[in-house]
GROMACS .gro file of C-alpha atoms in nm:
model
  443
    1UNK     CA    1  -5.890 -14.976  13.341
    2UNK     CA    2  -5.629 -14.777  13.534
    3UNK     CA    3  -5.749 -14.489  13.747
    4UNK     CA    4  -5.528 -14.177  13.710
    5UNK     CA    5  -5.766 -13.939  13.888
    6UNK     CA    6  -5.539 -13.887  14.191
    7UNK     CA    7  -5.211 -13.919  14.003
    8UNK     CA    8  -4.992 -13.614  13.936
    9UNK     CA    9  -4.930 -13.651  13.564
   10UNK     CA   10  -4.638 -13.408  13.577
   11UNK     CA   11  -4.445 -13.658  13.789
   12UNK     CA   12  -4.456 -13.924  13.519
   13UNK     CA   13  -4.160 -13.927  13.276
   14UNK     CA   14  -4.235 -13.810  12.924
   15UNK     CA   15  -4.219 -14.051  12.632
   16UNK     CA   16  -3.905 -13.873  12.512
   17UNK     CA   17  -3.740 -13.914  12.852
   18UNK     CA   18  -3.830 -14.283  12.851
   19UNK     CA   19  -3.662 -14.323  12.513
   20UNK     CA   20  -3.351 -14.152  12.650
   21UNK     CA   21  -3.333 -14.364  12.965
   22UNK     CA   22  -3.082 -14.646  13.003
   23UNK     CA   23  -3.267 -14.973  13.082
   24UNK     CA   24  -2.995 -15.070  13.330
   25UNK     CA   25  -2.941 -14.762  13.550
   26UNK     CA   26  -3.283 -14.606  13.475
   27UNK     CA   27  -3.118 -14.268  13.418
   28UNK     CA   28  -3.050 -14.054  13.110
   29UNK     CA   29  -2.783 -14.219  12.897
   30UNK     CA   30  -2.421 -14.134  12.974
   31UNK     CA   31  -2.180 -14.211  12.689
   32UNK     CA   32  -2.432 -14.446  12.519
   33UNK     CA   33  -2.306 -14.737  12.309
   34UNK     CA   34  -2.496 -14.946  12.055
   35UNK     CA   35  -2.500 -15.327  12.015
   36UNK     CA   36  -2.569 -15.517  11.694
   37UNK     CA   37  -2.914 -15.606  11.826
   38UNK     CA   38  -2.993 -15.230  11.814
   39UNK     CA   39  -3.018 -15.190  12.193
   40UNK     CA   40  -2.826 -14.907  12.362
   41UNK     CA   41  -2.683 -14.877  12.714
   42UNK     CA   42  -2.453 -14.650  12.911
   43UNK     CA   43  -2.100 -14.763  12.845
   44UNK     CA   44  -2.032 -14.813  13.217
   45UNK     CA   45  -2.362 -14.996  13.267
   46UNK     CA   46  -2.286 -15.241  12.985
   47UNK     CA   47  -1.930 -15.304  13.104
   48UNK     CA   48  -2.056 -15.366  13.459
   49UNK     CA   49  -2.319 -15.608  13.328
   50UNK     CA   50  -2.055 -15.809  13.142
   51UNK     CA   51  -1.790 -15.797  13.415
   52UNK     CA   52  -1.851 -16.137  13.575
   53UNK     CA   53  -2.023 -16.314  13.283
   54UNK     CA   54  -1.869 -16.595  13.083
   55UNK     CA   55  -2.069 -16.483  12.777
   56UNK     CA   56  -2.146 -16.131  12.671
   57UNK     CA   57  -2.524 -16.116  12.647
   58UNK     CA   58  -2.742 -15.814  12.569
   59UNK     CA   59  -2.906 -15.712  12.901
   60UNK     CA   60  -3.233 -15.661  12.714
   61UNK     CA   61  -3.281 -15.940  12.458
   62UNK     CA   62  -3.004 -16.175  12.584
   63UNK     CA   63  -2.850 -16.202  12.237
   64UNK     CA   64  -2.491 -16.327  12.246
   65UNK     CA   65  -2.252 -16.038  12.167
   66UNK     CA   66  -1.920 -16.222  12.203
   67UNK     CA   67  -1.654 -16.085  11.969
   68UNK     CA   68  -1.824 -15.755  11.892
   69UNK     CA   69  -1.717 -15.410  12.007
   70UNK     CA   70  -2.001 -15.178  12.107
   71UNK     CA   71  -1.996 -14.861  11.897
   72UNK     CA   72  -2.055 -14.512  12.031
   73UNK     CA   73  -2.411 -14.394  11.969
   74UNK     CA   74  -2.331 -14.028  11.891
   75UNK     CA   75  -2.678 -13.936  11.776
   76UNK     CA   76  -2.828 -14.062  12.102
   77UNK     CA   77  -2.554 -13.889  12.301
   78UNK     CA   78  -2.626 -13.555  12.133
   79UNK     CA   79  -3.000 -13.597  12.184
   80UNK     CA   80  -2.949 -13.668  12.553
   81UNK     CA   81  -2.725 -13.363  12.590
   82UNK     CA   82  -2.984 -13.140  12.418
   83UNK     CA   83  -3.262 -13.286  12.633
   84UNK     CA   84  -3.067 -13.224  12.953
   85UNK     CA   85  -2.994 -12.869  12.847
   86UNK     CA   86  -3.357 -12.802  12.757
   87UNK     CA   87  -3.480 -12.964  13.079
   88UNK     CA   88  -3.249 -12.748  13.286
   89UNK     CA   89  -3.441 -12.437  13.180
   90UNK     CA   90  -3.772 -12.566  13.315
   91UNK     CA   91  -3.884 -12.466  13.659
   92UNK     CA   92  -4.071 -12.197  13.844
   93UNK     CA   93  -3.779 -11.981  13.955
   94UNK     CA   94  -3.419 -11.891  13.882
   95UNK     CA   95  -3.297 -12.137  14.143
   96UNK     CA   96  -3.424 -12.424  13.924
   97UNK     CA   97  -3.223 -12.313  13.617
   98UNK     CA   98  -2.893 -12.499  13.601
   99UNK     CA   99  -2.659 -12.624  13.331
  100UNK     CA  100  -2.794 -12.952  13.197
  101UNK     CA  101  -2.445 -13.076  13.104
  102UNK     CA  102  -2.265 -13.005  13.430
  103UNK     CA  103  -2.556 -12.958  13.675
  104UNK     CA  104  -2.412 -12.627  13.791
  105UNK     CA  105  -2.576 -12.283  13.801
  106UNK     CA  106  -2.532 -12.044  13.512
  107UNK     CA  107  -2.304 -11.759  13.613
  108UNK     CA  108  -2.165 -11.626  13.283
  109UNK     CA  109  -2.292 -11.517  12.943
  110UNK     CA  110  -2.103 -11.592  12.619
  111UNK     CA  111  -2.131 -11.280  12.404
  112UNK     CA  112  -2.025 -11.454  12.081
  113UNK     CA  113  -2.259 -11.755  12.110
  114UNK     CA  114  -2.524 -11.551  12.296
  115UNK     CA  115  -2.599 -11.816  12.557
  116UNK     CA  116  -2.554 -11.861  12.933
  117UNK     CA  117  -2.273 -12.087  13.056
  118UNK     CA  118  -2.159 -12.231  13.385
  119UNK     CA  119  -1.799 -12.226  13.507
  120UNK     CA  120  -1.738 -12.574  13.364
  121UNK     CA  121  -1.871 -12.466  13.021
  122UNK     CA  122  -1.589 -12.215  12.982
  123UNK     CA  123  -1.371 -12.478  12.814
  124UNK     CA  124  -1.643 -12.521  12.548
  125UNK     CA  125  -1.613 -12.153  12.451
  126UNK     CA  126  -1.238 -12.109  12.390
  127UNK     CA  127  -1.136 -11.751  12.321
  128UNK     CA  128  -1.492 -11.621  12.359
  129UNK     CA  129  -1.562 -11.310  12.562
  130UNK     CA  130  -1.765 -11.390  12.874
  131UNK     CA  131  -1.955 -11.146  13.093
  132UNK     CA  132  -2.162 -11.179  13.411
  133UNK     CA  133  -2.499 -11.325  13.322
  134UNK     CA  134  -2.691 -11.021  13.445
  135UNK     CA  135  -2.514 -10.810  13.180
  136UNK     CA  136  -2.607 -11.040  12.892
  137UNK     CA  137  -2.984 -11.030  12.938
  138UNK     CA  138  -3.049 -10.657  12.875
  139UNK     CA  139  -2.851 -10.651  12.549
  140UNK     CA  140  -3.029 -10.953  12.402
  141UNK     CA  141  -3.373 -10.829  12.509
  142UNK     CA  142  -3.303 -10.479  12.379
  143UNK     CA  143  -3.180 -10.600  12.040
  144UNK     CA  144  -3.472 -10.841  12.006
  145UNK     CA  145  -3.733 -10.581  12.095
  146UNK     CA  146  -3.578 -10.317  11.870
  147UNK     CA  147  -3.560 -10.560  11.577
  148UNK     CA  148  -3.918 -10.675  11.634
  149UNK     CA  149  -4.049 -10.317  11.634
  150UNK     CA  150  -3.865 -10.233  11.312
  151UNK     CA  151  -3.981 -10.553  11.141
  152UNK     CA  152  -4.344 -10.483  11.231
  153UNK     CA  153  -4.320 -10.120  11.120
  154UNK     CA  154  -4.169 -10.214  10.784
  155UNK     CA  155  -4.427 -10.484  10.717
  156UNK     CA  156  -4.705 -10.243  10.813
  157UNK     CA  157  -4.565  -9.991  10.565
  158UNK     CA  158  -4.549 -10.255  10.291
  159UNK     CA  159  -4.900 -10.377  10.371
  160UNK     CA  160  -5.031 -10.020  10.341
  161UNK     CA  161  -4.861  -9.985  10.002
  162UNK     CA  162  -5.022 -10.310   9.885
  163UNK     CA  163  -5.362 -10.201  10.019
  164UNK     CA  164  -5.332  -9.871   9.832
  165UNK     CA  165  -5.230 -10.054   9.515
  166UNK     CA  166  -5.525 -10.293   9.550
  167UNK     CA  167  -5.763  -9.998   9.594
  168UNK     CA  168  -5.615  -9.824   9.291
  169UNK     CA  169  -5.651 -10.129   9.068
  170UNK     CA  170  -6.008 -10.202   9.181
  171UNK     CA  171  -6.095  -9.837   9.118
  172UNK     CA  172  -5.949  -9.861   8.766
  173UNK     CA  173  -6.156 -10.174   8.702
  174UNK     CA  174  -6.476 -10.005   8.823
  175UNK     CA  175  -6.397  -9.700   8.610
  176UNK     CA  176  -6.364  -9.915   8.297
  177UNK     CA  177  -6.685 -10.097   8.386
  178UNK     CA  178  -6.872  -9.763   8.417
  179UNK     CA  179  -6.734  -9.637   8.085
  180UNK     CA  180  -6.821  -9.962   7.903
  181UNK     CA  181  -7.174  -9.951   8.046
  182UNK     CA  182  -7.216  -9.589   7.929
  183UNK     CA  183  -7.111  -9.679   7.573
  184UNK     CA  184  -7.341  -9.981   7.564
  185UNK     CA  185  -7.633  -9.781   7.705
  186UNK     CA  186  -7.588  -9.520   7.430
  187UNK     CA  187  -7.586  -9.793   7.164
  188UNK     CA  188  -7.896  -9.956   7.311
  189UNK     CA  189  -8.073  -9.619   7.320
  190UNK     CA  190  -7.985  -9.554   6.953
  191UNK     CA  191  -8.108  -9.900   6.844
  192UNK     CA  192  -8.428  -9.854   7.045
  193UNK     CA  193  -8.500  -9.530   6.858
  194UNK     CA  194  -8.445  -9.705   6.524
  195UNK     CA  195  -8.677  -9.988   6.622
  196UNK     CA  196  -8.951  -9.740   6.718
  197UNK     CA  197  -8.916  -9.557   6.387
  198UNK     CA  198  -8.930  -9.886   6.196
  199UNK     CA  199  -9.241  -9.993   6.389
  200UNK     CA  200  -9.417  -9.671   6.295
  201UNK     CA  201  -9.326  -9.724   5.928
  202UNK     CA  202  -9.467 -10.076   5.933
  203UNK     CA  203  -9.798  -9.954   6.080
  204UNK     CA  204  -9.821  -9.680   5.814
  205UNK     CA  205  -9.757  -9.931   5.533
  206UNK     CA  206 -10.022 -10.165   5.672
  207UNK     CA  207 -10.277  -9.883   5.671
  208UNK     CA  208 -10.209  -9.791   5.306
  209UNK     CA  209 -10.222 -10.155   5.200
  210UNK     CA  210 -10.576 -10.167   5.335
  211UNK     CA  211 -10.700  -9.900   5.094
  212UNK     CA  212 -10.911  -9.979   4.787
  213UNK     CA  213 -10.737 -10.165   4.507
  214UNK     CA  214 -10.727  -9.880   4.261
  215UNK     CA  215 -10.591  -9.636   4.516
  216UNK     CA  216 -10.338  -9.899   4.635
  217UNK     CA  217 -10.217  -9.950   4.277
  218UNK     CA  218 -10.191  -9.578   4.216
  219UNK     CA  219  -9.974  -9.536   4.530
  220UNK     CA  220  -9.779  -9.861   4.491
  221UNK     CA  221  -9.451  -9.710   4.365
  222UNK     CA  222  -9.459  -9.447   4.635
  223UNK     CA  223  -9.536  -9.710   4.895
  224UNK     CA  224  -9.259  -9.930   4.764
  225UNK     CA  225  -9.007  -9.653   4.805
  226UNK     CA  226  -9.120  -9.584   5.160
  227UNK     CA  227  -9.072  -9.945   5.263
  228UNK     CA  228  -8.704  -9.931   5.171
  229UNK     CA  229  -8.509  -9.895   5.503
  230UNK     CA  230  -8.240  -9.634   5.449
  231UNK     CA  231  -8.086  -9.648   5.795
  232UNK     CA  232  -7.751  -9.823   5.849
  233UNK     CA  233  -7.727 -10.146   6.040
  234UNK     CA  234  -7.604 -10.080   6.396
  235UNK     CA  235  -7.228 -10.136   6.405
  236UNK     CA  236  -7.079 -10.397   6.637
  237UNK     CA  237  -6.927 -10.237   6.945
  238UNK     CA  238  -6.549 -10.290   6.958
  239UNK     CA  239  -6.394 -10.335   7.303
  240UNK     CA  240  -6.723 -10.389   7.478
  241UNK     CA  241  -6.575 -10.650   7.712
  242UNK     CA  242  -6.367 -10.574   8.022
  243UNK     CA  243  -5.992 -10.580   7.948
  244UNK     CA  244  -5.917 -10.881   8.170
  245UNK     CA  245  -5.556 -10.907   8.051
  246UNK     CA  246  -5.491 -10.551   8.167
  247UNK     CA  247  -5.640 -10.596   8.513
  248UNK     CA  248  -5.544 -10.950   8.615
  249UNK     CA  249  -5.275 -11.061   8.369
  250UNK     CA  250  -4.940 -11.118   8.548
  251UNK     CA  251  -5.084 -10.920   8.838
  252UNK     CA  252  -4.830 -11.042   9.090
  253UNK     CA  253  -4.538 -10.942   8.868
  254UNK     CA  254  -4.686 -10.600   8.792
  255UNK     CA  255  -4.737 -10.528   9.161
  256UNK     CA  256  -4.384 -10.648   9.240
  257UNK     CA  257  -4.244 -10.430   8.961
  258UNK     CA  258  -4.426 -10.126   9.098
  259UNK     CA  259  -4.309 -10.204   9.453
  260UNK     CA  260  -3.955 -10.120   9.345
  261UNK     CA  261  -4.044  -9.751   9.374
  262UNK     CA  262  -4.128  -9.802   9.741
  263UNK     CA  263  -3.825 -10.005   9.852
  264UNK     CA  264  -3.451  -9.955   9.845
  265UNK     CA  265  -3.185 -10.202   9.742
  266UNK     CA  266  -2.881 -10.130   9.956
  267UNK     CA  267  -2.562 -10.281   9.813
  268UNK     CA  268  -2.409 -10.269  10.161
  269UNK     CA  269  -2.586 -10.287  10.497
  270UNK     CA  270  -2.405 -10.160  10.805
  271UNK     CA  271  -2.340 -10.410  11.083
  272UNK     CA  272  -2.460 -10.274  11.423
  273UNK     CA  273  -2.257 -10.540  11.605
  274UNK     CA  274  -1.934 -10.380  11.481
  275UNK     CA  275  -2.017 -10.010  11.520
  276UNK     CA  276  -1.811  -9.797  11.757
  277UNK     CA  277  -1.991  -9.676  12.072
  278UNK     CA  278  -1.918  -9.319  11.953
  279UNK     CA  279  -2.127  -9.366  11.637
  280UNK     CA  280  -2.503  -9.391  11.581
  281UNK     CA  281  -2.676  -9.552  11.284
  282UNK     CA  282  -3.008  -9.496  11.111
  283UNK     CA  283  -3.280  -9.757  11.180
  284UNK     CA  284  -3.251  -9.904  10.829
  285UNK     CA  285  -2.871  -9.940  10.879
  286UNK     CA  286  -2.781  -9.728  10.577
  287UNK     CA  287  -2.614  -9.424  10.736
  288UNK     CA  288  -2.383  -9.352  11.030
  289UNK     CA  289  -2.275  -9.036  11.211
  290UNK     CA  290  -2.134  -8.911  11.539
  291UNK     CA  291  -2.308  -9.002  11.864
  292UNK     CA  292  -2.321  -8.710  12.105
  293UNK     CA  293  -2.232  -8.942  12.390
  294UNK     CA  294  -2.081  -9.287  12.423
  295UNK     CA  295  -2.350  -9.548  12.375
  296UNK     CA  296  -2.394  -9.849  12.601
  297UNK     CA  297  -2.310 -10.137  12.370
  298UNK     CA  298  -2.194 -10.488  12.464
  299UNK     CA  299  -1.818 -10.519  12.444
  300UNK     CA  300  -1.838 -10.805  12.194
  301UNK     CA  301  -1.524 -10.913  12.002
  302UNK     CA  302  -1.653 -10.780  11.668
  303UNK     CA  303  -1.702 -10.421  11.790
  304UNK     CA  304  -1.454 -10.140  11.716
  305UNK     CA  305  -1.347  -9.969  12.037
  306UNK     CA  306  -1.168  -9.730  12.070
  307UNK     CA  307  -1.136  -9.683  11.691
  308UNK     CA  308  -1.438  -9.510  11.535
  309UNK     CA  309  -1.533  -9.751  11.255
  310UNK     CA  310  -1.819  -9.973  11.142
  311UNK     CA  311  -1.815 -10.261  10.891
  312UNK     CA  312  -2.060 -10.378  10.631
  313UNK     CA  313  -2.265 -10.678  10.741
  314UNK     CA  314  -2.152 -10.900  10.451
  315UNK     CA  315  -1.799 -11.001  10.360
  316UNK     CA  316  -1.673 -11.093  10.015
  317UNK     CA  317  -1.450 -11.383   9.915
  318UNK     CA  318  -1.512 -11.373   9.539
  319UNK     CA  319  -1.676 -11.178   9.261
  320UNK     CA  320  -1.711 -10.811   9.173
  321UNK     CA  321  -1.889 -10.563   9.398
  322UNK     CA  322  -1.956 -10.189   9.399
  323UNK     CA  323  -2.122  -9.938   9.628
  324UNK     CA  324  -2.148  -9.562   9.656
  325UNK     CA  325  -2.118  -9.357   9.975
  326UNK     CA  326  -2.232  -8.998  10.021
  327UNK     CA  327  -1.971  -8.824  10.239
  328UNK     CA  328  -2.132  -8.479  10.198
  329UNK     CA  329  -1.930  -8.199  10.358
  330UNK     CA  330  -1.763  -8.406  10.630
  331UNK     CA  331  -1.415  -8.273  10.694
  332UNK     CA  332  -1.273  -8.612  10.793
  333UNK     CA  333  -1.359  -8.962  10.677
  334UNK     CA  334  -1.216  -9.300  10.571
  335UNK     CA  335  -1.367  -9.542  10.317
  336UNK     CA  336  -1.264  -9.874  10.166
  337UNK     CA  337  -1.232 -10.240  10.259
  338UNK     CA  338  -1.050 -10.438  10.525
  339UNK     CA  339  -0.974 -10.800  10.601
  340UNK     CA  340  -1.200 -10.984  10.843
  341UNK     CA  341  -0.927 -11.018  11.107
  342UNK     CA  342  -0.860 -10.644  11.129
  343UNK     CA  343  -0.783 -10.521  11.482
  344UNK     CA  344  -1.095 -10.423  11.676
  345UNK     CA  345  -0.994 -10.362  12.040
  346UNK     CA  346  -0.699 -10.127  12.010
  347UNK     CA  347  -0.584  -9.836  11.799
  348UNK     CA  348  -0.394  -9.920  11.482
  349UNK     CA  349  -0.246  -9.743  11.184
  350UNK     CA  350  -0.482  -9.759  10.887
  351UNK     CA  351  -0.257  -9.895  10.611
  352UNK     CA  352  -0.247 -10.179  10.361
  353UNK     CA  353   0.003 -10.361  10.585
  354UNK     CA  354  -0.267 -10.373  10.852
  355UNK     CA  355  -0.507 -10.530  10.601
  356UNK     CA  356  -0.699 -10.209  10.525
  357UNK     CA  357  -0.729 -10.067  10.171
  358UNK     CA  358  -0.883  -9.720  10.204
  359UNK     CA  359  -0.873  -9.357  10.106
  360UNK     CA  360  -0.952  -9.069  10.339
  361UNK     CA  361  -0.987  -8.698  10.397
  362UNK     CA  362  -0.807  -8.528  10.685
  363UNK     CA  363  -0.710  -8.164  10.737
  364UNK     CA  364  -0.828  -8.080  10.387
  365UNK     CA  365  -0.600  -8.334  10.216
  366UNK     CA  366  -0.719  -8.647  10.031
  367UNK     CA  367  -0.488  -8.947  10.074
  368UNK     CA  368  -0.454  -9.308   9.976
  369UNK     CA  369  -0.378  -9.461  10.314
  370UNK     CA  370  -0.059  -9.640  10.218
  371UNK     CA  371   0.276  -9.639  10.402
  372UNK     CA  372   0.369  -9.360  10.366
  373UNK     CA  373   0.045  -9.190  10.265
  374UNK     CA  374  -0.008  -9.102   9.900
  375UNK     CA  375  -0.165  -8.762   9.831
  376UNK     CA  376  -0.450  -8.777   9.579
  377UNK     CA  377  -0.490  -8.507   9.316
  378UNK     CA  378  -0.855  -8.406   9.346
  379UNK     CA  379  -0.997  -8.147   9.106
  380UNK     CA  380  -1.302  -8.078   9.317
  381UNK     CA  381  -1.442  -8.176   9.653
  382UNK     CA  382  -1.608  -8.517   9.605
  383UNK     CA  383  -1.947  -8.555   9.771
  384UNK     CA  384  -2.005  -8.917   9.671
  385UNK     CA  385  -1.738  -9.187   9.646
  386UNK     CA  386  -1.781  -9.506   9.443
  387UNK     CA  387  -1.587  -9.813   9.560
  388UNK     CA  388  -1.529 -10.104   9.319
  389UNK     CA  389  -1.397 -10.436   9.444
  390UNK     CA  390  -1.277 -10.716   9.213
  391UNK     CA  391  -1.162 -11.010   9.424
  392UNK     CA  392  -1.028 -11.221   9.137
  393UNK     CA  393  -0.818 -10.933   8.999
  394UNK     CA  394  -0.713 -10.824   9.347
  395UNK     CA  395  -0.827 -10.467   9.286
  396UNK     CA  396  -0.997 -10.200   9.495
  397UNK     CA  397  -1.064  -9.873   9.312
  398UNK     CA  398  -1.217  -9.543   9.417
  399UNK     CA  399  -1.404  -9.291   9.201
  400UNK     CA  400  -1.561  -8.948   9.234
  401UNK     CA  401  -1.913  -9.011   9.105
  402UNK     CA  402  -1.975  -8.640   9.047
  403UNK     CA  403  -1.743  -8.626   8.748
  404UNK     CA  404  -1.672  -9.001   8.717
  405UNK     CA  405  -1.304  -8.933   8.783
  406UNK     CA  406  -1.076  -9.211   8.899
  407UNK     CA  407  -0.909  -9.138   9.234
  408UNK     CA  408  -0.704  -9.443   9.329
  409UNK     CA  409  -0.663  -9.818   9.272
  410UNK     CA  410  -0.502 -10.074   9.502
  411UNK     CA  411  -0.368 -10.400   9.362
  412UNK     CA  412  -0.298 -10.672   9.616
  413UNK     CA  413  -0.353 -11.037   9.704
  414UNK     CA  414  -0.652 -11.088   9.931
  415UNK     CA  415  -0.591 -11.392  10.149
  416UNK     CA  416  -0.912 -11.368  10.352
  417UNK     CA  417  -1.266 -11.233  10.336
  418UNK     CA  418  -1.297 -10.857  10.283
  419UNK     CA  419  -1.555 -10.627  10.446
  420UNK     CA  420  -1.654 -10.271  10.354
  421UNK     CA  421  -1.525 -10.034  10.625
  422UNK     CA  422  -1.658  -9.688  10.709
  423UNK     CA  423  -1.497  -9.421  10.923
  424UNK     CA  424  -1.724  -9.114  10.921
  425UNK     CA  425  -1.525  -8.917  11.174
  426UNK     CA  426  -1.690  -8.741  11.466
  427UNK     CA  427  -1.924  -8.513  11.272
  428UNK     CA  428  -2.300  -8.454  11.273
  429UNK     CA  429  -2.339  -8.498  10.898
  430UNK     CA  430  -2.417  -8.863  10.828
  431UNK     CA  431  -2.216  -9.083  10.593
  432UNK     CA  432  -2.480  -9.256  10.381
  433UNK     CA  433  -2.476  -9.564  10.159
  434UNK     CA  434  -2.671  -9.484   9.843
  435UNK     CA  435  -2.929  -9.736   9.717
  436UNK     CA  436  -2.840  -9.933   9.407
  437UNK     CA  437  -3.042  -9.903   9.089
  438UNK     CA  438  -3.256 -10.209   9.020
  439UNK     CA  439  -3.313 -10.300   8.656
  440UNK     CA  440  -3.534 -10.572   8.511
  441UNK     CA  441  -3.419 -10.744   8.193
  442UNK     CA  442  -3.709 -10.885   7.994
  443UNK     CA  443  -3.629 -11.152   7.739
   0.00000   0.00000   0.00000
């Protein structure tokens, strides 16, 4: 039996590393190739092994491989690359953390892919925005912590609602139980009184039947009438059992149906990764307004800067969609849709030629933002705007929900995915996406 007492187990290669080790060079596979005998080797190792041989034999099982072309083992190659990358993060300090693919230290952070890269990895991230690695860490940690706090708070709120609902339903069950017991106790008490009265009558009849024969015969008709029980039979109690169907039938569905009053269904959720640094959003990502000072956001490619916009988090390539936005008394705003490739990092004219189909309010005038702008005839100041998008018809229409009046319709061909776009202007009053009404159709 082997003695491992003095052996440092951490120095021994893992089983996974052994499986990823070339049997020739004893190192992690580099460009692994596969033979028909199912053995794999580094391409260079196999070619070197065959260089001065008259027959091509497998270095492991010695099977003759003349005439066959080793095929690239892509699955093994990818596994080795992932293992190297994962292994590079192990260590006790930052000096041990290097790129597993190129064995070079991480110096940059890819904002789009949200991962550290070395200088040789730059070619693997074409067109991506890179920043010094020390600038990438705070943003990721901050977003993660903020999201975790909000997730925990929301689940705690939902748990409290469910606990309250459970308490309410158990209380209702106990209340019914108490009421049913009261009714049954009253019935039992009534029957008990009848039984006592009947017992007394029986004893009285027995005493009279013990009298002398002549007296008994003289009183027989009277006695006969007395023995006739005139009381009604106790009625059967309807609904004496607990209403199980009410309390436990389809309980999950009933609770879910009631939960609708405690949650909101937002047809559009704002995307915090696109919001301008001059705007701030509500925690639930349903409203946006002016930020009193420029916020410190990562300068990722999706973010609007310097333009003051934010997009919805979901784009549309098909179907019909609608959402309503409360603009309140804001004196300047823009609403509508835009193509996914809309300009983000420089100012641009908001028109249909730029891939933006919107209406807006500026200097007291409502316009369809065409080229040139088209003034909209508005009877009253709209407080809530409804946007309807029909991809197949190529239509975007706008409505004043207060009087259900049509404001404007664009007809165009949409060649790429469309996103809701919001420009609340620099005002304190928030622009808010109204929750959609949820209906349940029972068949």
